[in-house]
């Protein structure tokens, strides 16, 4: 993989409070949150990545040019790489520090197998991002790439030099995640990054739409800078790289015990009965049981409306033979769920599943339970944590996982650095 430092544009922290101008990726910003970000600062990055108004792309370019003239946005003195440490507390109380760095990588077609996708994309978001990229000639957000280096060269050789220095950025996002950024412009250190990754393959963890947008833009731009895209790189060998599942929520009406009988054709079930007093404790036991069971066989959870039980589902022997998918994809609980239950038993078409008609894909575990408790859904399928080795194996064989299979948390902030494409 060919990586280079960024000819970076950054916020001038003498003119803005960095906490007031950062934002999460555009695709997780709701309309209400967009309003909040607008109020935080007239220079919040949301005005570039998700502008209001009818002439969104032209307005974004106008803001971008204006902020540079006002020196709210400035170029770094030299090409650089940004080392990012994200600190947060997991739901179980564990202190997490995910490490990675932001640089540019040469855009590769998927056929080269140097960059591997793992999910399918949709046309609408790519068209939107291409219009924004073409108008502003810049990357405002990073692709999230995962590589594997068991020697941890960058973590062991480069990072210790900078940890004692004052960070370039130390900001906390609205989810309470602390983002500590070190600016690295030493040429010898940068060569270590480039050398370490030159023989590596990268998996797109998040940002498939942005990467495919960059591919499209590289084909219509004559500028050499457009042959590279800004990405965040993290090492798959880091124990703090945690992949969260995306749960499947059935919103189209179905009698709970009709669904349960359909499920029992394929899965053995174990019941976790609860009442109003012990529900939380039982739920915790249920979630632990899903993970433990999934280590041995494909397993998941089921929570039905108006039923005071959680169900642990364990795939019966021989059922994988009924799944219409390549063998490598049959390792995934989502492949099994979509093929046997959502498609065959519930009758959802591929188009309905893609458009989330009668079914929703929910990242937050608590929301998957709350939608049942509040009567907004009929059933929640609670998925186990995905395994990185499965994702890499599927991608390396040229296949992709079902839509919205993985959730890499925390999200990467927009506003740390901008990559100009001219």
Short mmCIF file of N, CA, C and O in Angstrom, two decimals, residues 25-121:
data_model
loop_
_atom_site.label_atom_id
_atom_site.label_comp_id
_atom_site.label_asym_id
_atom_site.label_seq_id
_atom_site.Cartn_x
_atom_site.Cartn_y
_atom_site.Cartn_z
N UNK A 25 -19.02 12.02 11.48
CA UNK A 25 -19.27 11.91 10.05
C UNK A 25 -20.70 12.34 9.68
O UNK A 25 -21.62 12.18 10.49
N UNK A 26 -20.85 12.82 8.48
CA UNK A 26 -22.14 13.38 8.04
C UNK A 26 -23.29 12.39 8.15
O UNK A 26 -24.43 12.77 8.43
N UNK A 27 -22.99 11.09 7.95
CA UNK A 27 -24.08 10.11 7.85
C UNK A 27 -24.66 9.70 9.19
O UNK A 27 -25.62 8.92 9.24
N UNK A 28 -24.10 10.22 10.29
CA UNK A 28 -24.70 9.94 11.60
C UNK A 28 -25.27 11.22 12.23
O UNK A 28 -25.69 11.20 13.38
N UNK A 29 -25.28 12.30 11.46
CA UNK A 29 -25.79 13.57 11.98
C UNK A 29 -27.27 13.71 11.65
O UNK A 29 -27.66 13.78 10.48
N UNK A 30 -28.11 13.72 12.67
CA UNK A 30 -29.55 13.92 12.48
C UNK A 30 -29.83 15.40 12.22
O UNK A 30 -28.96 16.26 12.43
N UNK A 31 -31.04 15.69 11.79
CA UNK A 31 -31.42 17.08 11.54
C UNK A 31 -31.32 17.93 12.80
O UNK A 31 -30.83 19.06 12.78
N UNK A 32 -31.77 17.36 13.94
CA UNK A 32 -31.71 18.10 15.20
C UNK A 32 -30.27 18.34 15.64
O UNK A 32 -29.91 19.43 16.11
N UNK A 33 -29.41 17.33 15.45
CA UNK A 33 -28.01 17.47 15.84
C UNK A 33 -27.29 18.45 14.91
O UNK A 33 -26.40 19.19 15.34
N UNK A 34 -27.70 18.46 13.66
CA UNK A 34 -27.14 19.43 12.70
C UNK A 34 -27.40 20.86 13.19
O UNK A 34 -26.50 21.71 13.16
N UNK A 35 -28.60 21.09 13.70
CA UNK A 35 -28.93 22.42 14.24
C UNK A 35 -28.03 22.76 15.44
O UNK A 35 -27.57 23.90 15.57
N UNK A 36 -27.80 21.77 16.30
CA UNK A 36 -26.93 21.98 17.46
C UNK A 36 -25.51 22.36 17.03
O UNK A 36 -24.89 23.27 17.60
N UNK A 37 -25.00 21.65 16.03
CA UNK A 37 -23.64 21.92 15.55
C UNK A 37 -23.55 23.30 14.92
O UNK A 37 -22.54 24.00 15.07
N UNK A 38 -24.60 23.71 14.23
CA UNK A 38 -24.64 25.05 13.64
C UNK A 38 -24.53 26.12 14.72
O UNK A 38 -23.86 27.14 14.55
N UNK A 39 -25.17 25.86 15.85
CA UNK A 39 -25.18 26.84 16.93
C UNK A 39 -23.85 26.89 17.68
O UNK A 39 -23.52 27.90 18.30
N UNK A 40 -23.11 25.78 17.65
CA UNK A 40 -21.84 25.72 18.39
C UNK A 40 -20.85 26.78 17.92
O UNK A 40 -20.16 27.40 18.73
N UNK A 41 -20.74 26.93 16.61
CA UNK A 41 -19.76 27.86 16.05
C UNK A 41 -20.11 28.15 14.60
O UNK A 41 -20.55 27.25 13.88
N UNK A 42 -19.88 29.39 14.15
CA UNK A 42 -20.09 29.69 12.73
C UNK A 42 -19.07 28.98 11.85
O UNK A 42 -19.21 28.99 10.62
N UNK A 43 -18.06 28.36 12.47
CA UNK A 43 -17.03 27.67 11.71
C UNK A 43 -17.06 26.16 11.90
O UNK A 43 -16.10 25.47 11.55
N UNK A 44 -18.15 25.64 12.45
CA UNK A 44 -18.23 24.19 12.64
C UNK A 44 -18.15 23.48 11.29
O UNK A 44 -18.75 23.91 10.31
N UNK A 45 -17.41 22.37 11.27
CA UNK A 45 -17.17 21.62 10.04
C UNK A 45 -18.46 21.12 9.40
O UNK A 45 -18.49 20.78 8.21
N UNK A 46 -19.56 21.08 10.16
CA UNK A 46 -20.84 20.64 9.59
C UNK A 46 -21.25 21.49 8.40
O UNK A 46 -21.93 21.03 7.48
N UNK A 47 -20.82 22.76 8.38
CA UNK A 47 -21.15 23.64 7.27
C UNK A 47 -20.45 23.23 5.98
O UNK A 47 -20.82 23.69 4.90
N UNK A 48 -19.43 22.38 6.12
CA UNK A 48 -18.75 21.85 4.94
C UNK A 48 -19.25 20.46 4.59
O UNK A 48 -19.49 20.15 3.43
N UNK A 49 -19.44 19.60 5.59
CA UNK A 49 -19.79 18.21 5.30
C UNK A 49 -21.28 17.99 5.14
O UNK A 49 -21.71 17.02 4.51
N UNK A 50 -22.10 18.88 5.72
CA UNK A 50 -23.56 18.71 5.64
C UNK A 50 -24.23 20.08 5.73
O UNK A 50 -24.86 20.42 6.74
N UNK A 51 -24.08 20.84 4.67
CA UNK A 51 -24.60 22.20 4.66
C UNK A 51 -26.10 22.22 4.51
O UNK A 51 -26.69 21.38 3.83
N UNK A 52 -26.73 23.20 5.14
CA UNK A 52 -28.17 23.41 4.95
C UNK A 52 -28.40 24.18 3.65
O UNK A 52 -27.49 24.74 3.08
N UNK A 53 -29.66 24.23 3.24
CA UNK A 53 -30.00 25.07 2.10
C UNK A 53 -30.10 24.30 0.79
O UNK A 53 -29.77 23.12 0.70
N UNK A 54 -30.55 25.00 -0.24
CA UNK A 54 -30.78 24.38 -1.55
C UNK A 54 -29.48 24.20 -2.33
O UNK A 54 -29.33 23.24 -3.08
N UNK A 55 -28.55 25.13 -2.18
CA UNK A 55 -27.29 25.07 -2.94
C UNK A 55 -26.17 24.56 -2.03
O UNK A 55 -25.19 25.24 -1.78
N UNK A 56 -26.35 23.34 -1.56
CA UNK A 56 -25.48 22.82 -0.51
C UNK A 56 -24.02 22.77 -0.91
O UNK A 56 -23.13 23.15 -0.13
N UNK A 57 -23.73 22.30 -2.11
CA UNK A 57 -22.34 22.10 -2.52
C UNK A 57 -21.65 23.43 -2.80
O UNK A 57 -20.50 23.63 -2.41
N UNK A 58 -22.38 24.34 -3.44
CA UNK A 58 -21.82 25.67 -3.70
C UNK A 58 -21.60 26.43 -2.39
O UNK A 58 -20.59 27.12 -2.22
N UNK A 59 -22.55 26.28 -1.46
CA UNK A 59 -22.40 26.95 -0.16
C UNK A 59 -21.21 26.40 0.61
O UNK A 59 -20.47 27.15 1.26
N UNK A 60 -21.01 25.08 0.54
CA UNK A 60 -19.87 24.48 1.23
C UNK A 60 -18.56 25.02 0.67
O UNK A 60 -17.64 25.36 1.43
N UNK A 61 -18.48 25.15 -0.64
CA UNK A 61 -17.27 25.70 -1.26
C UNK A 61 -17.05 27.15 -0.83
O UNK A 61 -15.91 27.56 -0.55
N UNK A 62 -18.14 27.89 -0.75
CA UNK A 62 -18.03 29.31 -0.34
C UNK A 62 -17.50 29.42 1.09
O UNK A 62 -16.62 30.23 1.38
N UNK A 63 -18.05 28.60 1.99
CA UNK A 63 -17.55 28.58 3.37
C UNK A 63 -16.08 28.18 3.40
O UNK A 63 -15.26 28.80 4.09
N UNK A 64 -15.73 27.14 2.66
CA UNK A 64 -14.37 26.60 2.65
C UNK A 64 -13.36 27.67 2.19
O UNK A 64 -12.32 27.90 2.82
N UNK A 65 -13.69 28.33 1.10
CA UNK A 65 -12.80 29.38 0.57
C UNK A 65 -12.71 30.56 1.54
O UNK A 65 -11.62 31.10 1.78
N UNK A 66 -13.85 30.94 2.09
CA UNK A 66 -13.90 32.10 2.99
C UNK A 66 -13.08 31.84 4.26
O UNK A 66 -12.33 32.70 4.71
N UNK A 67 -13.21 30.65 4.84
CA UNK A 67 -12.49 30.35 6.07
C UNK A 67 -10.98 30.32 5.85
O UNK A 67 -10.21 30.68 6.73
N UNK A 68 -10.57 29.91 4.65
CA UNK A 68 -9.14 29.93 4.35
C UNK A 68 -8.63 31.37 4.21
O UNK A 68 -7.55 31.71 4.70
N UNK A 69 -9.43 32.21 3.57
CA UNK A 69 -9.04 33.63 3.44
C UNK A 69 -8.96 34.31 4.79
O UNK A 69 -8.11 35.17 5.04
N UNK A 70 -9.87 33.92 5.69
CA UNK A 70 -9.89 34.51 7.03
C UNK A 70 -8.84 33.87 7.95
O UNK A 70 -8.68 34.28 9.10
N UNK A 71 -8.14 32.87 7.43
CA UNK A 71 -7.13 32.10 8.18
C UNK A 71 -7.71 31.40 9.41
O UNK A 71 -7.02 31.16 10.41
N UNK A 72 -8.99 31.08 9.31
CA UNK A 72 -9.59 30.16 10.28
C UNK A 72 -9.11 28.74 9.96
O UNK A 72 -8.87 27.94 10.86
N UNK A 73 -8.95 28.47 8.67
CA UNK A 73 -8.31 27.24 8.21
C UNK A 73 -6.96 27.60 7.61
O UNK A 73 -6.87 28.53 6.80
N UNK A 74 -5.91 26.89 8.02
CA UNK A 74 -4.56 27.20 7.56
C UNK A 74 -3.83 25.91 7.16
O UNK A 74 -4.19 24.81 7.60
N UNK A 75 -2.81 26.05 6.32
CA UNK A 75 -1.96 24.93 5.94
C UNK A 75 -0.90 24.69 7.01
O UNK A 75 -0.39 25.64 7.61
N UNK A 76 -0.57 23.43 7.26
CA UNK A 76 0.56 23.12 8.13
C UNK A 76 1.85 23.52 7.43
O UNK A 76 1.90 23.64 6.21
N UNK A 77 2.89 23.72 8.22
CA UNK A 77 4.17 24.17 7.66
C UNK A 77 4.78 23.14 6.72
O UNK A 77 5.40 23.49 5.71
N UNK A 78 4.60 21.86 7.06
CA UNK A 78 5.19 20.78 6.26
C UNK A 78 4.17 19.65 6.11
O UNK A 78 3.24 19.54 6.90
N UNK A 79 4.37 18.78 5.11
CA UNK A 79 3.52 17.59 5.03
C UNK A 79 3.63 16.78 6.33
O UNK A 79 4.71 16.68 6.92
N UNK A 80 2.53 16.22 6.78
CA UNK A 80 2.55 15.56 8.08
C UNK A 80 1.55 14.42 8.16
O UNK A 80 0.66 14.26 7.32
N UNK A 81 1.74 13.62 9.19
CA UNK A 81 0.83 12.53 9.56
C UNK A 81 0.29 12.86 10.95
O UNK A 81 1.01 13.43 11.78
N UNK A 82 -0.96 12.53 11.19
CA UNK A 82 -1.59 12.83 12.48
C UNK A 82 -1.84 11.52 13.23
O UNK A 82 -2.58 10.67 12.75
N UNK A 83 -1.20 11.37 14.39
CA UNK A 83 -1.41 10.17 15.20
C UNK A 83 -2.57 10.45 16.16
O UNK A 83 -2.57 11.44 16.89
N UNK A 84 -3.55 9.56 16.15
CA UNK A 84 -4.80 9.77 16.91
C UNK A 84 -5.00 8.68 17.94
O UNK A 84 -5.00 7.48 17.62
N UNK A 85 -5.20 9.08 19.18
CA UNK A 85 -5.57 8.16 20.26
C UNK A 85 -6.96 8.54 20.74
O UNK A 85 -7.20 9.69 21.11
N UNK A 86 -7.88 7.59 20.70
CA UNK A 86 -9.26 7.84 21.14
C UNK A 86 -9.51 7.06 22.44
O UNK A 86 -9.40 5.84 22.46
N UNK A 87 -9.83 7.78 23.49
CA UNK A 87 -10.04 7.19 24.81
C UNK A 87 -11.52 7.26 25.19
O UNK A 87 -12.14 8.30 25.07
N UNK A 88 -12.05 6.13 25.66
CA UNK A 88 -13.44 6.12 26.12
C UNK A 88 -13.63 4.96 27.09
O UNK A 88 -12.77 4.08 27.21
N UNK A 89 -14.75 4.96 27.78
CA UNK A 89 -15.10 3.89 28.72
C UNK A 89 -16.19 3.04 28.11
O UNK A 89 -17.26 3.55 27.75
N UNK A 90 -15.94 1.76 27.98
CA UNK A 90 -16.94 0.84 27.42
C UNK A 90 -18.07 0.62 28.40
O UNK A 90 -17.98 0.97 29.58
N UNK A 91 -19.16 0.02 27.92
CA UNK A 91 -20.34 -0.20 28.76
C UNK A 91 -20.03 -1.06 29.98
O UNK A 91 -20.66 -0.92 31.03
N UNK A 92 -19.04 -1.94 29.84
CA UNK A 92 -18.67 -2.82 30.96
C UNK A 92 -17.66 -2.17 31.90
O UNK A 92 -17.15 -2.82 32.81
N UNK A 93 -17.34 -0.88 31.67
CA UNK A 93 -16.42 -0.16 32.53
C UNK A 93 -14.97 -0.22 32.10
O UNK A 93 -14.11 0.46 32.67
N UNK A 94 -14.68 -0.99 31.06
CA UNK A 94 -13.30 -1.11 30.58
C UNK A 94 -12.84 0.18 29.92
O UNK A 94 -13.57 0.80 29.15
N UNK A 95 -11.61 0.60 30.24
CA UNK A 95 -11.01 1.79 29.65
C UNK A 95 -10.37 1.41 28.31
O UNK A 95 -9.48 0.56 28.26
N UNK A 96 -10.82 2.03 27.24
CA UNK A 96 -10.34 1.70 25.89
C UNK A 96 -9.50 2.85 25.34
O UNK A 96 -9.87 4.02 25.48
N UNK A 97 -8.39 2.52 24.70
CA UNK A 97 -7.58 3.50 23.98
C UNK A 97 -7.30 2.96 22.58
O UNK A 97 -6.40 2.14 22.40
N UNK A 98 -8.09 3.39 21.61
CA UNK A 98 -7.85 2.93 20.24
C UNK A 98 -6.84 3.87 19.57
O UNK A 98 -7.00 5.08 19.60
N UNK A 99 -5.83 3.28 18.96
CA UNK A 99 -4.75 4.06 18.37
C UNK A 99 -4.75 3.90 16.85
O UNK A 99 -5.08 2.84 16.32
N UNK A 100 -4.35 4.96 16.16
CA UNK A 100 -4.22 4.92 14.71
C UNK A 100 -3.64 6.22 14.21
O UNK A 100 -3.29 7.10 14.99
N UNK A 101 -3.56 6.36 12.90
CA UNK A 101 -3.00 7.59 12.34
C UNK A 101 -3.72 7.97 11.05
O UNK A 101 -4.34 7.12 10.39
N UNK A 102 -3.66 9.25 10.74
CA UNK A 102 -4.31 9.79 9.55
C UNK A 102 -3.24 10.19 8.55
O UNK A 102 -2.31 10.94 8.87
N UNK A 103 -3.35 9.66 7.33
CA UNK A 103 -2.42 9.96 6.24
C UNK A 103 -3.18 9.86 4.93
O UNK A 103 -4.41 9.77 4.93
N UNK A 104 -2.46 9.89 3.81
CA UNK A 104 -3.08 9.68 2.50
C UNK A 104 -2.65 8.32 1.96
O UNK A 104 -1.52 7.90 2.18
N UNK A 105 -3.54 7.65 1.26
CA UNK A 105 -3.15 6.41 0.57
C UNK A 105 -3.59 6.47 -0.88
O UNK A 105 -4.60 7.10 -1.23
N UNK A 106 -2.79 5.84 -1.73
CA UNK A 106 -3.10 5.79 -3.16
C UNK A 106 -4.39 5.00 -3.35
O UNK A 106 -4.60 3.95 -2.75
N UNK A 107 -5.27 5.54 -4.17
CA UNK A 107 -6.55 4.89 -4.44
C UNK A 107 -6.31 3.67 -5.33
O UNK A 107 -5.69 3.79 -6.39
N UNK A 108 -6.76 2.54 -4.90
CA UNK A 108 -6.59 1.28 -5.63
C UNK A 108 -7.94 0.71 -6.00
O UNK A 108 -8.89 0.77 -5.20
N UNK A 109 -8.04 0.14 -7.18
CA UNK A 109 -9.25 -0.59 -7.54
C UNK A 109 -9.30 -1.88 -6.74
O UNK A 109 -8.27 -2.46 -6.38
N UNK A 110 -10.51 -2.34 -6.45
CA UNK A 110 -10.66 -3.51 -5.60
C UNK A 110 -10.03 -4.76 -6.20
O UNK A 110 -9.61 -5.67 -5.48
N UNK A 111 -9.92 -4.80 -7.54
CA UNK A 111 -9.36 -5.98 -8.19
C UNK A 111 -7.90 -6.21 -7.80
O UNK A 111 -7.39 -7.33 -7.86
N UNK A 112 -7.20 -5.16 -7.39
CA UNK A 112 -5.79 -5.31 -7.02
C UNK A 112 -5.62 -6.03 -5.70
O UNK A 112 -4.51 -6.47 -5.37
N UNK A 113 -6.68 -6.12 -4.91
CA UNK A 113 -6.68 -6.74 -3.59
C UNK A 113 -5.78 -6.01 -2.59
O UNK A 113 -5.42 -6.57 -1.55
N UNK A 114 -5.39 -4.77 -2.89
CA UNK A 114 -4.61 -3.98 -1.94
C UNK A 114 -5.52 -3.28 -0.93
O UNK A 114 -5.13 -3.03 0.21
N UNK A 115 -6.72 -2.92 -1.39
CA UNK A 115 -7.76 -2.35 -0.52
C UNK A 115 -8.97 -3.27 -0.64
O UNK A 115 -9.46 -3.51 -1.75
N UNK A 116 -9.46 -3.76 0.49
CA UNK A 116 -10.56 -4.74 0.47
C UNK A 116 -11.83 -4.15 1.07
O UNK A 116 -11.81 -3.68 2.20
N UNK A 117 -12.94 -4.17 0.33
CA UNK A 117 -14.23 -3.77 0.92
C UNK A 117 -14.83 -4.95 1.67
O UNK A 117 -14.46 -6.10 1.43
N UNK A 118 -15.75 -4.67 2.58
CA UNK A 118 -16.44 -5.80 3.23
C UNK A 118 -17.94 -5.61 3.28
O UNK A 118 -18.65 -6.50 3.75
N UNK A 119 -18.45 -4.46 2.80
CA UNK A 119 -19.90 -4.25 2.77
C UNK A 119 -20.31 -3.67 1.43
O UNK A 119 -19.49 -3.08 0.71
N UNK A 120 -21.59 -3.80 1.12
CA UNK A 120 -22.14 -3.22 -0.10
C UNK A 120 -22.49 -1.75 0.13
O UNK A 120 -22.70 -1.31 1.26
N UNK A 121 -22.54 -0.99 -0.97
CA UNK A 121 -22.85 0.44 -0.89
C UNK A 121 -24.11 0.75 -1.69
O UNK A 121 -24.60 -0.08 -2.46
#
